[in-house]
Structures are given as C-alpha cells and as structure tokens.
Short mmCIF file of C-alpha atoms in Angstrom, two decimals:
data_model
loop_
_atom_site.label_atom_id
_atom_site.label_comp_id
_atom_site.label_asym_id
_atom_site.label_seq_id
_atom_site.Cartn_x
_atom_site.Cartn_y
_atom_site.Cartn_z
CA GLY A 1 -6.06 -15.48 -8.93
CA GLU A 2 -7.90 -12.45 -7.68
CA SER A 3 -6.26 -9.12 -8.21
CA VAL A 4 -6.76 -5.42 -8.48
CA GLY A 5 -5.55 -3.85 -11.69
CA LEU A 6 -5.31 -0.53 -13.44
CA HIS A 7 -6.40 0.12 -17.01
CA LEU A 8 -3.53 2.46 -17.97
CA PRO A 9 0.06 2.56 -16.75
CA THR A 10 0.49 6.26 -17.62
CA LEU A 11 -1.99 9.12 -17.85
CA SER A 12 -0.96 12.55 -19.11
CA VAL A 13 -3.23 15.55 -18.53
CA GLN A 14 -3.02 19.31 -18.90
CA GLU A 15 -2.71 21.38 -15.76
CA GLY A 16 -6.16 22.58 -14.75
CA ASP A 17 -7.99 19.73 -16.46
CA ASN A 18 -9.81 16.98 -14.60
CA SER A 19 -8.16 13.56 -14.32
CA ILE A 20 -9.86 10.21 -14.17
CA ILE A 21 -7.89 7.15 -13.08
CA ASN A 22 -9.57 3.78 -13.46
CA CYS A 23 -9.24 0.50 -11.64
CA ALA A 24 -10.81 -2.92 -12.20
CA TYR A 25 -11.09 -5.48 -9.44
CA SER A 26 -11.97 -9.12 -9.83
CA ASN A 27 -13.14 -10.20 -6.37
CA SER A 28 -16.85 -9.51 -5.92
CA ALA A 29 -16.43 -10.14 -2.18
CA SER A 30 -14.29 -7.03 -1.81
CA ASP A 31 -16.02 -4.58 0.51
CA TYR A 32 -13.55 -1.79 1.10
CA PHE A 33 -11.44 0.18 -1.36
CA ILE A 34 -8.76 2.80 -0.98
CA TRP A 35 -6.89 5.12 -3.32
CA TYR A 36 -3.30 5.99 -2.55
CA LYS A 37 -0.91 8.51 -4.04
CA GLN A 38 2.79 7.67 -4.08
CA GLU A 39 5.50 10.19 -4.88
CA SER A 40 9.02 9.14 -5.75
CA GLY A 41 10.92 7.90 -2.70
CA LYS A 42 7.90 8.15 -0.42
CA GLY A 43 5.40 5.74 1.02
CA PRO A 44 1.82 5.64 -0.28
CA GLN A 45 -0.31 8.50 0.97
CA PHE A 46 -3.99 7.90 1.74
CA ILE A 47 -6.31 9.89 -0.52
CA ILE A 48 -9.83 8.56 -0.07
CA ASP A 49 -11.66 5.35 0.71
CA ILE A 50 -15.08 3.91 0.00
CA ARG A 51 -17.07 1.01 1.37
CA SER A 52 -19.13 -1.30 -0.78
CA ASN A 53 -22.42 0.06 0.53
CA MET A 54 -21.69 3.34 -1.26
CA ASP A 55 -21.24 4.19 -4.93
CA LYS A 56 -19.72 7.64 -4.60
CA ARG A 57 -17.68 9.55 -2.08
CA GLN A 58 -16.21 13.03 -2.33
CA GLY A 59 -13.21 14.61 -0.73
CA GLN A 60 -11.30 17.79 -1.36
CA ARG A 61 -10.87 17.94 -5.18
CA VAL A 62 -11.23 14.16 -5.37
CA THR A 63 -14.17 11.85 -5.98
CA VAL A 64 -14.19 8.07 -5.89
CA LEU A 65 -16.83 6.16 -7.80
CA LEU A 66 -17.59 2.49 -7.24
CA ASN A 67 -19.55 0.38 -9.70
CA LYS A 68 -20.05 -3.02 -8.12
CA THR A 69 -21.98 -4.35 -11.12
CA VAL A 70 -18.91 -4.23 -13.36
CA LYS A 71 -16.36 -4.26 -10.50
CA HIS A 72 -14.91 -0.91 -11.41
CA LEU A 73 -13.43 1.84 -9.29
CA SER A 74 -12.35 5.29 -10.41
CA LEU A 75 -10.64 8.31 -8.93
CA GLN A 76 -11.48 11.73 -10.28
CA ILE A 77 -9.18 14.64 -9.53
CA ALA A 78 -10.58 18.08 -10.26
CA ALA A 79 -8.47 20.96 -11.59
CA THR A 80 -5.26 18.95 -11.70
CA GLN A 81 -2.20 20.70 -10.29
CA PRO A 82 1.54 20.01 -10.74
CA GLY A 83 1.62 18.60 -7.21
CA ASP A 84 -0.76 15.87 -8.30
CA SER A 85 2.00 14.22 -10.33
CA ALA A 86 2.56 10.81 -8.76
CA VAL A 87 1.70 7.14 -9.10
CA TYR A 88 -1.83 6.34 -8.00
CA PHE A 89 -2.77 2.93 -6.65
CA CYS A 90 -6.12 1.44 -5.94
CA ALA A 91 -6.30 -1.21 -3.24
CA GLU A 92 -8.96 -3.57 -1.98
CA ASN A 93 -9.59 -5.32 1.29
CA ASN A 94 -11.85 -8.32 1.27
CA GLY A 95 -10.31 -10.26 4.10
CA HIS A 96 -9.83 -13.32 1.93
CA SER A 97 -7.47 -12.24 -0.81
CA GLY A 98 -3.75 -12.86 -0.93
CA GLY A 99 -3.49 -9.85 1.27
CA GLY A 100 -4.36 -11.77 4.38
CA ALA A 101 -7.08 -11.03 6.89
CA ASP A 102 -6.82 -7.28 6.60
CA GLY A 103 -3.90 -6.75 4.32
CA LEU A 104 -4.61 -4.81 1.18
CA THR A 105 -4.29 -6.08 -2.37
CA PHE A 106 -2.79 -3.39 -4.59
CA GLY A 107 -2.91 -2.81 -8.30
CA LYS A 108 0.23 -1.96 -10.25
CA GLY A 109 -0.45 1.77 -10.32
CA THR A 110 -1.05 4.56 -12.82
CA HIS A 111 1.56 7.25 -13.29
CA LEU A 112 -0.19 10.61 -13.57
CA ILE A 113 1.82 13.20 -15.49
CA ILE A 114 0.75 16.85 -15.44
CA GLN A 115 1.58 18.84 -18.56
CA PRO A 116 2.08 22.60 -18.04
CA GLY B 1 1.17 14.27 14.87
CA ALA B 2 3.95 11.83 14.08
CA GLY B 3 3.41 9.39 11.27
CA VAL B 4 4.76 5.90 10.76
CA SER B 5 8.53 5.91 11.10
CA GLN B 6 10.82 3.34 9.49
CA SER B 7 14.54 2.77 9.84
CA PRO B 8 16.95 2.59 8.24
CA SER B 9 15.76 4.49 5.18
CA ASN B 10 18.34 2.69 3.07
CA LYS B 11 20.21 -0.57 3.61
CA VAL B 12 22.87 -2.11 1.40
CA THR B 13 24.15 -5.53 2.32
CA GLU B 14 25.87 -8.53 0.83
CA LYS B 15 24.05 -11.61 -0.27
CA GLY B 16 23.78 -14.13 2.55
CA LYS B 17 23.73 -11.58 5.36
CA ASP B 18 20.79 -11.10 7.72
CA VAL B 19 18.98 -7.75 7.90
CA GLU B 20 16.59 -6.26 10.41
CA LEU B 21 14.16 -3.49 9.52
CA ARG B 22 12.30 -1.42 12.07
CA CYS B 23 8.86 0.18 12.13
CA ASP B 24 7.38 2.59 14.67
CA PRO B 25 3.62 2.83 14.08
CA ILE B 26 1.39 5.79 14.81
CA SER B 27 0.74 5.95 18.53
CA GLY B 28 -2.54 4.28 19.46
CA HIS B 29 -2.79 2.23 16.28
CA THR B 30 -3.40 -1.39 17.13
CA ALA B 31 -2.94 -2.82 13.64
CA LEU B 32 0.44 -2.97 11.88
CA TYR B 33 1.28 -4.27 8.41
CA TRP B 34 4.39 -4.99 6.40
CA TYR B 35 4.47 -4.81 2.59
CA ARG B 36 7.12 -5.26 -0.07
CA GLN B 37 7.32 -3.11 -3.21
CA ARG B 38 9.56 -4.15 -6.05
CA LEU B 39 10.68 -1.50 -8.52
CA GLY B 40 7.81 -0.19 -10.61
CA GLN B 41 5.31 -2.53 -8.98
CA GLY B 42 2.43 -2.36 -6.56
CA LEU B 43 2.70 -3.43 -2.96
CA GLU B 44 2.70 -7.07 -1.84
CA PHE B 45 1.30 -7.86 1.58
CA LEU B 46 3.70 -9.71 3.91
CA ILE B 47 2.36 -9.85 7.47
CA TYR B 48 -0.27 -8.29 9.72
CA PHE B 49 -0.35 -7.75 13.49
CA GLN B 50 -3.52 -6.88 15.37
CA GLY B 51 -3.25 -6.22 19.08
CA ASN B 52 -2.17 -9.31 20.97
CA SER B 53 -3.60 -11.74 18.43
CA ALA B 54 -1.39 -14.19 16.55
CA PRO B 55 -0.04 -12.44 13.44
CA ASP B 56 -1.30 -13.24 9.96
CA LYS B 57 1.84 -14.46 8.20
CA SER B 58 0.11 -15.58 5.02
CA GLY B 59 2.06 -13.18 2.79
CA LEU B 60 5.58 -14.06 3.89
CA PRO B 61 7.38 -15.41 0.78
CA SER B 62 9.67 -17.88 2.55
CA ASP B 63 10.82 -19.04 5.96
CA ARG B 64 13.75 -16.63 5.67
CA PHE B 65 11.28 -13.86 6.49
CA SER B 66 9.99 -13.28 10.00
CA ALA B 67 8.56 -10.38 11.97
CA GLU B 68 7.89 -9.52 15.56
CA ARG B 69 5.90 -6.87 17.34
CA THR B 70 6.08 -5.94 20.99
CA GLY B 71 2.58 -5.22 22.22
CA GLU B 72 1.13 -2.41 20.16
CA SER B 73 4.40 -0.65 19.46
CA VAL B 74 7.56 -1.26 17.48
CA SER B 75 7.83 -4.04 14.92
CA THR B 76 10.89 -5.56 13.30
CA LEU B 77 11.02 -7.45 10.01
CA THR B 78 13.98 -9.83 9.72
CA ILE B 79 15.26 -11.36 6.51
CA GLN B 80 17.81 -14.12 6.97
CA ARG B 81 20.40 -15.20 4.40
CA THR B 82 19.39 -12.43 2.03
CA GLN B 83 19.24 -13.06 -1.70
CA GLN B 84 19.31 -10.60 -4.58
CA GLU B 85 15.60 -11.17 -5.20
CA ASP B 86 14.96 -9.63 -1.77
CA SER B 87 16.00 -6.22 -3.11
CA ALA B 88 12.94 -3.99 -2.78
CA VAL B 89 11.39 -1.26 -0.68
CA TYR B 90 9.85 -2.63 2.52
CA LEU B 91 6.93 -0.55 3.70
CA CYS B 92 5.21 -0.55 7.05
CA ALA B 93 1.68 0.72 7.68
CA SER B 94 -0.53 1.08 10.72
CA SER B 95 -4.23 1.64 11.22
CA ARG B 96 -6.37 2.56 14.20
CA THR B 97 -7.89 -0.91 14.24
CA GLY B 98 -7.88 -3.71 11.72
CA GLY B 99 -10.63 -4.13 9.15
CA ASP B 100 -11.99 -1.26 7.11
CA GLN B 101 -9.71 1.46 8.38
CA PRO B 102 -7.25 3.45 6.27
CA GLN B 103 -3.71 2.18 6.52
CA HIS B 104 -1.09 4.90 6.89
CA PHE B 105 2.34 4.19 5.51
CA GLY B 106 5.89 5.08 6.39
CA ASP B 107 8.41 5.99 3.68
CA GLY B 108 9.91 2.53 3.71
CA THR B 109 13.36 0.96 3.84
CA ARG B 110 15.07 0.60 0.48
CA LEU B 111 16.97 -2.71 0.67
CA SER B 112 19.69 -3.48 -1.85
CA ILE B 113 21.38 -6.87 -1.90
CA LEU B 114 24.75 -6.95 -3.63
#
C-alpha cells in the first residue's frame, strides 16, 4: 500500500551542527506535505509545510525540500539546539490515501538526539 | 490563543468497558480529525469531520469505534467493549478548513486497557 516512511529511526548530531531528516513517500499523487515535531508526552507540533508546486520552503531555522522526481522530502534544521531533541514525522495529504479525504498519512518518525 | 484541548489526559479501564474521549478544537476551525498512535509508531488516521458534512469514517478500525461532533465544536470518540489492542494515545487535531491546511494537535488521551 501507499505510505510515507523515514530513512533512519534515530539521528544523533552535535549541538550547533545542522541536521537533515529524510522522508520517502510512495504516492505520486500526494500534493501537500507537513513536518511535525513531537516531544515526549505531547501531541505533534506543526513545523513547516510545503505544497507540491514548490520545491523549497524556509522557516525560522528550518528548511523543507521536496523532490517530486524521486518522491523525497527532507527537513533541514540549522544550528541544532538541545530543544530540538524530539521525534520528527513527515506526513502527506493526497486525499486518496488510507488517511481519508483530508486525513494525513504519517511516517514512523525519526528520533533526533542532540549531543552536547 | 487556546489550542486543541483533549480530556481526559489519561484513562485506565478494564477490558470490555466503554470509554469516551473528548476533544475541543481551536475556535473557528471547521475541520476536526481523530488519530491513534501506538507506542513508538506514527499516527493512524481514524475519522474526519468537516463542517456539517457527513464524516469520513474510513480509518475507523472496527464498528466498536464511533465519533460524533456537534456543529463545529466539541467532538467525542467512543470505543465500546474495549480490548487490550485499543491501548494507545488518541490524538485530536483541527484545521481552519479541510484540505491543504496545517492540522494542529492536542496532547492526546493516553488510553490503557487492563
């Protein structure tokens, strides 16, 4: 079936370095993508989104890149801080996945660990 | 402003009992979603409400699961005759409209079935 997945379950980076979290999606009809950050015991927190008519979008310290040719999504976090430690999920909305008309299909997540 | 509010934050119940979970969306958000998150996993879509339209129930795992929403406000997710496999965190999200709008999540209800 169609799904959104992450390449690595855990990513460890040094404080101050840049982090890159990757995501592969399989449904070429997907037209909207979101990155979420989830801390322990909390709900997912919206970070940034991107529509399929774009290939790059920047926020505060974060950049999302979308490569529709290879169906790949990435989240770049600049100058990683201890507060960035969390699980990061990518999610897609194509209106026809198992997520229902507008429900999101989530990957399994990448745990970002910040080393001091 | 206030975010999505869910209650209770934790619920422990015996197998076979019914449970009701509540979600208060962000004021003015017409779309509301329920998801389930098993330990160490991503989120699974359950059900979607948009305004006064019929809900999209395509993600509900069995007929023991049901949900209601009154207008564009509070929603309740009901699980009847709970089973141990229902143990999970149940998350609610709302968005300004449906479609390509960010969904904003509450902190969920952690459900444990003994």
